[in-house]
Amino acid sequence: MAGEAELIIVVPRGSAVDRQLHQDPPPSVASGRIAVERVPANAEGGIPPPAAGEVILSVLSPEALSREADQVRRVIRQAGTAKARLW
């Protein structure tokens, strides 16, 4: 369908990623091919899984990648299995 985003990226509102996408959007975001949905963060600064739709990829924020290194390693080891969930 013409005019609709090909991909929706969900980010915590006010996060570093949100600010960067707003201040210096890549061409795919600026053109509308990729939509950015900004949602309220939970107490830990993350976002809960969506109520509907299909999650293609879920990644930690850049800050959490270093803070949660053990969790990242575990998920990478379990990639392709039903156990590979970050939340």
XYZ file of C-alpha atoms in Angstrom:
87
model
C 0.000 0.000 0.000
C 1.487 3.275 -1.088
C 1.986 5.890 1.583
C 2.180 3.461 4.493
C 5.306 2.765 6.499
C 7.135 -0.444 5.672
C 8.370 -0.774 9.246
C 7.401 0.692 12.606
C 10.099 1.229 15.215
C 8.823 1.587 18.788
C 11.077 3.548 21.149
C 10.715 4.868 24.700
C 9.588 8.508 24.557
C 12.425 10.848 25.537
C 15.138 8.172 25.285
C 18.497 8.779 23.629
C 17.341 6.828 20.567
C 14.119 8.868 20.394
C 16.065 12.126 20.580
C 18.552 11.031 17.921
C 15.814 9.880 15.516
C 14.002 13.182 16.021
C 17.054 15.451 15.742
C 18.845 13.658 12.893
C 16.458 11.199 11.237
C 17.925 8.822 8.649
C 16.454 9.185 5.137
C 14.132 6.194 5.611
C 12.539 7.832 8.672
C 12.426 11.295 7.086
C 10.683 9.880 3.994
C 8.095 7.975 6.039
C 9.191 4.529 4.830
C 9.994 3.801 8.485
C 7.694 5.175 11.175
C 8.857 5.855 14.710
C 6.272 5.314 17.440
C 7.188 6.958 20.716
C 5.608 5.301 23.764
C 5.889 5.952 27.506
C 8.701 4.060 29.214
C 8.113 1.843 32.229
C 9.869 2.352 35.585
C 13.024 0.651 34.262
C 13.127 2.864 31.163
C 12.016 0.111 28.793
C 8.812 -0.525 26.926
C 6.446 -3.454 27.382
C 5.709 -5.878 24.528
C 2.937 -4.667 22.216
C -0.626 -5.827 22.806
C -1.019 -6.747 19.133
C 1.104 -7.171 16.046
C 4.222 -9.130 15.347
C 7.557 -8.346 16.985
C 10.270 -8.797 14.362
C 13.217 -7.697 16.477
C 13.522 -6.353 19.971
C 16.801 -4.902 21.206
C 17.951 -3.210 24.353
C 18.816 0.464 24.372
C 22.491 1.322 23.843
C 22.792 2.060 27.566
C 21.223 -1.260 28.530
C 23.397 -3.275 26.141
C 26.433 -2.679 28.331
C 24.437 -2.849 31.587
C 22.758 -6.147 30.598
C 25.732 -7.823 28.864
C 25.027 -11.243 30.429
C 21.418 -11.151 29.212
C 22.558 -10.173 25.702
C 25.021 -13.100 25.604
C 22.287 -15.505 26.785
C 19.862 -14.357 24.089
C 22.527 -14.649 21.390
C 23.345 -18.207 22.529
C 19.639 -19.113 22.398
C 18.910 -17.398 19.074
C 16.517 -19.425 16.949
C 14.912 -21.152 19.916
C 11.662 -20.400 21.665
C 13.717 -19.308 24.709
C 15.334 -16.293 23.005
C 13.260 -13.500 24.544
C 14.569 -10.274 26.043
C 11.474 -9.377 28.066
